[in-house]
């Protein structure tokens, strides 16, 4: 599928999957209610889970946001195009189906030439991750096809370089809250905005403010488990993803993957590993050495996705 074909599909009211630096998105014109309905139908996505609008120019913030806090242009300047999604008060004409009925709209400018070209040839696009709800997000074109078959055409941009979804933030007058952790570090957000940054604290009495974070997510069919230490022996029905640096004297079997502390590579490959686990019929995925206390953007993001996959 070429860029022009994908653009034609969207311009004629259809849906096309497109690559970004984080994961593939399921694109549709953010002003076309019927096209967006089709996105929800295809994904089997709950209607209260709002979509991110993907833009190609900073000026397009104003088409969707009714208010732009001072920190927003500073953050856009520093992190766009890139894996940062900012939540704004929405303009009255932004479709309710996009925002799940919320008074806010989430915006991001993806860092991928094909995504930016596609938006320029079409319109600002809604772009939920191009997976069936509950499945791991797609980081390769073939992942999209494995979830949707012929129902969704895919603009193939190769493997996504980051592999985990964008950092979602809310900006208030005197602080920034991270609603969904991603690659971007809280300290970098603080430096660029001049505001203190904190992760959203889980509230027991209220649903989280980023509705998508309340659903079970990112899961392979295999059971995902955490282990602090290496097992005594490796079971053949289990895929082991070992984050920690370890020294092994013997050759490792194919079902043992060692990241030697390279969290970036782990993030990039994680969803593909989950999908591979299902293709190979593994019963379990055991993650060894995950630091659940890591407060860096990447550390928190990896732990968050794995904890969700493990149902923690
Ligand atoms: O990296 C990404 O963000 C990818 C690529 C394709 O851009 N997209 C993505 O979209 O992850 P999705 O729909 O799978 O996740 C969007 C997240 C959900 O957790 C949703 O609840 C949150 O963003 N969100 C969207 N609009 C929001 C809003 N108005 N307020 C708070 N959270 C919002
Ligand atoms: Mg998603």
Coordinates of C-alpha atoms and ligand atoms in Angstrom, one line a residue:
X1 CA 0.0 0.0 0.0
X2 CA 1.5 3.3 -1.1
X3 CA 1.3 6.6 0.6
X4 CA -1.1 7.9 -2.1
X5 CA -3.3 4.9 -1.8
X6 CA -3.5 5.2 2.0
X7 CA -4.3 9.0 1.6
X8 CA -7.1 8.2 -0.9
X9 CA -8.5 5.6 1.4
X10 CA -8.7 8.2 4.3
X11 CA -9.8 11.0 2.0
X12 CA -12.7 8.9 0.8
X13 CA -13.9 8.3 4.4
X14 CA -12.0 5.1 5.1
X15 CA -9.5 3.8 7.5
X16 CA -5.8 3.0 7.0
X17 CA -3.1 1.9 9.4
X18 CA 0.1 4.0 9.4
X19 CA 3.5 3.8 11.0
X20 CA 4.7 6.1 13.8
X21 CA 7.9 6.1 15.9
X22 CA 6.0 4.5 18.8
X23 CA 3.5 1.9 17.3
X24 CA 1.3 1.7 14.3
X25 CA -1.9 3.7 14.4
X26 CA -5.3 3.1 12.9
X27 CA -5.9 6.3 11.0
X28 CA -9.1 8.1 10.1
X29 CA -10.0 11.7 9.5
X30 CA -10.6 13.3 13.0
X31 CA -13.5 15.2 11.6
X32 CA -15.3 12.3 10.0
X33 CA -17.7 10.7 12.5
X34 CA -18.5 7.6 10.3
X35 CA -14.9 6.8 9.7
X36 CA -14.1 7.1 13.4
X37 CA -17.1 4.8 14.2
X38 CA -15.5 2.3 11.9
X39 CA -12.2 2.6 13.9
X40 CA -14.1 1.7 17.1
X41 CA -15.9 -1.1 15.4
X42 CA -12.7 -2.6 13.9
X43 CA -10.8 -2.4 17.2
X44 CA -13.8 -3.5 19.3
X45 CA -12.9 -0.5 21.4
X46 CA -15.0 0.7 24.3
X47 CA -16.7 4.0 23.4
X48 CA -15.5 5.8 26.5
X49 CA -11.8 5.3 25.6
X50 CA -10.9 8.5 23.7
X51 CA -8.6 8.8 20.7
X52 CA -5.4 10.8 20.1
X53 CA -5.6 13.3 17.2
X54 CA -2.3 13.2 15.2
X55 CA -1.3 16.5 13.7
X56 CA 1.6 17.6 11.4
X57 CA 2.0 21.3 12.3
X58 CA 2.0 22.9 15.7
X59 CA -0.6 25.5 14.4
X60 CA -3.1 22.7 14.3
X61 CA -3.2 22.7 18.1
X62 CA -5.6 25.7 17.7
X63 CA -8.0 23.7 15.5
X64 CA -8.8 21.4 18.4
X65 CA -7.8 23.1 21.7
X66 CA -9.8 25.9 23.2
X67 CA -7.0 26.9 25.5
X68 CA -3.3 26.5 25.1
X69 CA -1.3 26.7 28.4
X70 CA 2.0 28.5 28.3
X71 CA 4.0 25.3 28.8
X72 CA 2.4 23.6 25.7
X73 CA 4.3 25.4 23.0
X74 CA 7.5 25.0 24.9
X75 CA 6.9 21.3 25.1
X76 CA 5.9 21.1 21.5
X77 CA 9.0 22.9 20.5
X78 CA 11.2 20.5 22.5
X79 CA 9.4 17.1 21.9
X80 CA 7.5 17.4 18.6
X81 CA 7.5 15.6 16.4
X82 CA 7.9 12.9 19.0
X83 CA 6.3 10.5 21.5
X84 CA 4.5 13.2 23.6
X85 CA 0.7 13.5 23.7
X86 CA -0.7 16.6 25.4
X87 CA -4.3 16.8 26.7
X88 CA -6.1 20.1 26.1
X89 CA -9.5 21.6 26.8
X90 CA -11.4 20.9 23.6
X91 CA -13.1 23.2 21.2
X92 CA -16.8 22.8 21.0
X93 CA -16.8 21.4 17.5
X94 CA -14.4 18.5 18.3
X95 CA -16.4 15.3 17.8
X96 CA -17.6 13.6 21.0
X97 CA -16.7 10.2 19.5
X98 CA -13.1 11.3 19.4
X99 CA -12.9 12.4 23.0
X100 CA -15.2 9.7 24.5
X101 CA -17.4 12.5 25.7
X102 CA -14.6 14.1 27.7
X103 CA -14.2 17.9 27.7
X104 CA -10.6 17.4 26.6
X105 CA -8.8 16.3 23.5
X106 CA -5.4 14.6 23.2
X107 CA -2.9 15.8 20.5
X108 CA 0.4 14.5 19.3
X109 CA 2.7 15.1 16.3
X110 CA 4.3 11.7 15.4
X111 CA 8.0 11.5 14.5
X112 CA 7.7 9.5 11.3
X113 CA 8.0 10.9 7.8
X114 CA 5.2 8.6 6.4
X115 CA 2.9 9.6 9.2
X116 CA 3.5 13.3 8.7
X117 CA 3.2 13.0 4.9
X118 CA -0.1 11.1 5.3
X119 CA -1.5 13.8 7.6
X120 CA -0.5 16.5 5.2
X121 CA -2.2 14.7 2.3
X122 CA -5.3 14.1 4.3
X123 CA -6.2 15.8 7.6
X124 CA -5.5 15.5 11.3
X125 CA -6.0 11.8 12.0
X126 CA -7.3 9.9 15.0
X127 CA -4.7 7.1 15.6
X128 CA -5.4 4.6 18.2
X129 CA -2.8 1.7 18.2
X130 CA -3.7 -0.5 15.3
X131 CA -4.5 -3.6 17.3
X132 CA -7.7 -5.3 18.4
X133 CA -8.5 -4.0 21.9
X134 CA -6.6 -6.0 24.5
X135 CA -3.9 -7.3 22.1
X136 CA -0.3 -6.0 22.2
X137 CA 0.1 -2.8 20.2
X138 CA 1.5 -3.4 16.7
X139 CA 5.2 -2.4 16.0
X140 CA 5.3 -4.0 12.5
X141 CA 2.9 -3.9 9.6
X142 CA 2.5 -7.7 9.9
X143 CA 1.1 -7.3 13.4
X144 CA -1.7 -5.1 12.1
X145 CA -2.5 -7.7 9.4
X146 CA -2.4 -10.5 11.9
X147 CA -5.2 -8.7 13.9
X148 CA -7.3 -7.3 11.0
X149 CA -6.5 -9.4 7.9
X150 CA -7.8 -7.8 4.8
X151 CA -10.1 -5.5 6.7
X152 CA -7.4 -2.9 7.2
X153 CA -4.9 -1.7 4.6
X154 CA -1.4 -0.9 6.0
X155 CA 1.1 1.7 5.0
X156 CA 4.3 -0.2 5.7
X157 CA 7.0 1.9 7.4
X158 CA 9.0 -1.1 8.8
X159 CA 9.5 -1.6 12.5
X160 CA 8.6 1.2 14.9
X161 CA 11.8 2.5 16.5
X162 CA 10.5 3.1 20.0
X163 CA 8.0 0.3 20.4
X164 CA 5.9 1.6 23.3
X165 CA 3.1 4.1 23.1
X166 CA 3.5 7.9 23.7
X167 CA 3.8 9.6 27.0
X168 CA 0.3 11.2 27.7
X169 CA 0.3 14.3 29.9
X170 CA -2.1 16.8 31.4
X171 CA -0.8 20.4 31.8
X172 CA -2.2 22.6 34.6
X173 CA -1.2 26.1 35.6
X174 CA 1.4 24.9 38.2
X175 CA 2.1 21.3 37.4
X176 CA 2.2 18.5 34.8
X177 CA 0.7 15.1 35.4
X178 CA 1.8 12.0 33.4
X179 CA -1.3 10.0 32.7
X180 CA 0.4 7.3 30.7
X181 CA 4.2 6.8 31.0
X182 CA 6.3 6.6 27.9
X183 CA 9.8 7.2 26.7
X184 CA 10.0 10.8 27.9
X185 CA 11.6 11.4 31.3
X186 CA 9.8 13.5 33.9
X187 CA 13.0 15.4 34.4
X188 CA 13.1 16.4 30.7
X189 CA 9.5 17.6 30.9
X190 CA 10.4 19.6 33.9
X191 CA 13.3 21.2 32.2
X192 CA 11.4 22.1 29.1
X193 CA 8.3 23.4 30.8
X194 CA 9.6 24.9 34.1
X195 CA 6.8 23.0 35.9
X196 CA 7.0 20.2 38.4
X197 CA 6.0 16.8 36.9
X198 CA 4.5 13.8 38.7
X199 CA 3.0 10.5 37.6
X200 CA -0.7 10.2 38.1
X201 CA -1.3 8.4 41.4
X202 CA -3.7 5.5 41.2
X203 CA -7.0 6.5 42.7
X204 CA -9.0 3.7 44.3
X205 CA -12.3 5.5 44.2
X206 CA -12.2 7.0 40.7
X207 CA -11.3 5.7 37.3
X208 CA -8.0 7.0 35.9
X209 CA -8.2 10.2 33.9
X210 CA -6.7 8.6 30.8
X211 CA -9.5 6.2 30.3
X212 CA -7.5 3.7 28.2
X213 CA -5.2 3.0 31.2
X214 CA -8.0 1.2 33.1
X215 CA -8.5 -1.6 30.5
X216 CA -6.5 -4.8 30.6
X217 CA -4.0 -4.3 27.8
X218 CA -1.0 -5.4 25.9
X219 CA -1.5 -9.0 26.7
X220 CA -0.4 -12.1 24.8
X221 CA -2.4 -15.3 25.3
X222 CA 0.5 -16.7 27.2
X223 CA 0.5 -15.9 30.9
X224 CA 3.0 -13.0 31.8
X225 CA 4.8 -13.4 35.1
X226 CA 7.6 -11.5 36.9
X227 CA 10.6 -13.1 38.5
X228 CA 13.3 -11.5 40.5
X229 CA 16.0 -14.0 39.8
X230 CA 17.0 -16.4 37.1
X231 CA 15.3 -19.8 37.4
X232 CA 17.4 -22.8 38.2
X233 CA 16.4 -24.3 34.9
X234 CA 14.6 -23.0 31.8
X235 CA 11.3 -24.7 30.9
X236 CA 10.6 -25.4 27.2
X237 CA 7.0 -24.1 27.3
X238 CA 8.1 -20.6 28.6
X239 CA 9.7 -17.6 27.0
X240 CA 12.2 -15.8 29.3
X241 CA 12.9 -12.1 28.8
X242 CA 15.8 -11.3 31.0
X243 CA 16.4 -7.6 31.6
X244 CA 19.3 -7.8 34.0
X245 CA 22.9 -8.2 33.0
X246 CA 23.9 -11.8 33.6
X247 CA 26.8 -14.0 32.9
X248 CA 26.0 -17.3 31.4
X249 CA 28.7 -20.0 30.8
X250 CA 26.6 -22.2 28.5
X251 CA 24.8 -21.3 25.3
X252 CA 21.3 -20.2 25.8
X253 CA 18.3 -21.9 24.3
X254 CA 16.1 -20.0 21.8
X255 CA 13.4 -19.3 24.4
X256 CA 15.8 -17.2 26.6
X257 CA 16.4 -13.7 25.5
X258 CA 18.9 -11.6 27.5
X259 CA 18.8 -7.8 27.3
X260 CA 21.8 -7.1 29.5
X261 CA 20.2 -4.0 30.9
X262 CA 19.3 -2.5 27.5
X263 CA 15.9 -1.3 28.4
X264 CA 15.5 0.6 25.1
X265 CA 15.9 -2.5 23.1
X266 CA 13.5 -4.4 25.4
X267 CA 10.9 -1.6 24.9
X268 CA 11.4 -1.7 21.1
X269 CA 10.9 -5.5 21.0
X270 CA 8.5 -6.2 23.8
X271 CA 5.2 -6.4 21.9
X272 CA 6.8 -8.4 19.1
X273 CA 8.1 -10.8 21.7
X274 CA 4.6 -11.1 23.2
X275 CA 3.1 -11.8 19.7
X276 CA 5.9 -14.3 19.0
X277 CA 5.2 -16.1 22.2
X278 CA 1.7 -16.8 21.0
X279 CA 2.8 -17.8 17.5
X280 CA 5.2 -20.3 19.1
X281 CA 2.6 -21.5 21.6
X282 CA 4.5 -20.7 24.8
X283 CA 2.3 -21.0 27.9
X284 CA 4.2 -18.4 29.9
X285 CA 6.3 -15.3 29.4
X286 CA 8.6 -14.8 32.4
X287 CA 10.2 -11.4 32.8
X288 CA 13.3 -11.5 34.9
X289 CA 14.7 -8.5 36.7
X290 CA 12.1 -5.8 36.0
X291 CA 12.7 -2.8 38.3
X292 CA 9.2 -1.8 39.2
X293 CA 10.5 1.2 41.2
X294 CA 12.3 2.8 38.3
X295 CA 11.0 6.3 37.9
X296 CA 12.6 7.2 34.6
X297 CA 10.2 7.6 31.7
X298 CA 11.4 4.5 29.9
X299 CA 11.7 2.4 33.1
X300 CA 8.2 3.4 34.3
X301 CA 6.8 2.8 30.8
X302 CA 8.3 -0.7 30.4
X303 CA 7.1 -1.7 34.0
X304 CA 3.6 -0.2 33.3
X305 CA 3.1 -2.3 30.1
X306 CA 4.5 -5.5 31.6
X307 CA 2.5 -5.1 34.8
X308 CA -0.7 -4.6 32.8
X309 CA 0.1 -7.6 30.6
X310 CA 0.6 -9.6 33.8
X311 CA -2.7 -8.3 35.2
X312 CA -1.0 -6.6 38.2
Ligands
LIG1 O1 2.0 6.4 20.7 C1 0.8 6.5 20.6 O2 0.2 7.3 21.4 C2 0.0 5.6 19.6 C3 0.4 6.0 18.2 C4 -0.3 5.3 17.1 O3 0.3 7.4 18.1 N1 -1.4 5.8 19.8 C5 -2.0 5.2 20.9 O4 -3.4 5.4 20.9 O5 -1.4 4.6 21.8 P1 -4.4 4.6 21.9 O6 -5.7 5.0 21.4 O7 -4.0 3.2 21.8 O8 -4.1 5.2 23.3 C6 -4.5 6.5 23.6 C7 -4.4 6.8 25.1 C8 -5.5 6.1 25.8 O9 -4.9 5.6 27.1 C9 -6.5 7.2 26.0 O10 -7.3 6.9 27.2 C10 -5.7 8.4 26.2 O11 -4.6 8.2 25.2 N2 -6.4 9.6 25.9 C11 -6.9 10.0 24.7 N3 -7.6 11.1 24.8 C12 -7.5 11.5 26.1 C13 -8.1 12.6 26.8 N4 -8.8 13.6 26.3 N5 -7.8 12.7 28.1 C14 -7.0 11.7 28.7 N6 -6.5 10.7 28.1 C15 -6.8 10.5 26.8
LIG2 MG1 -3.8 1.2 22.4

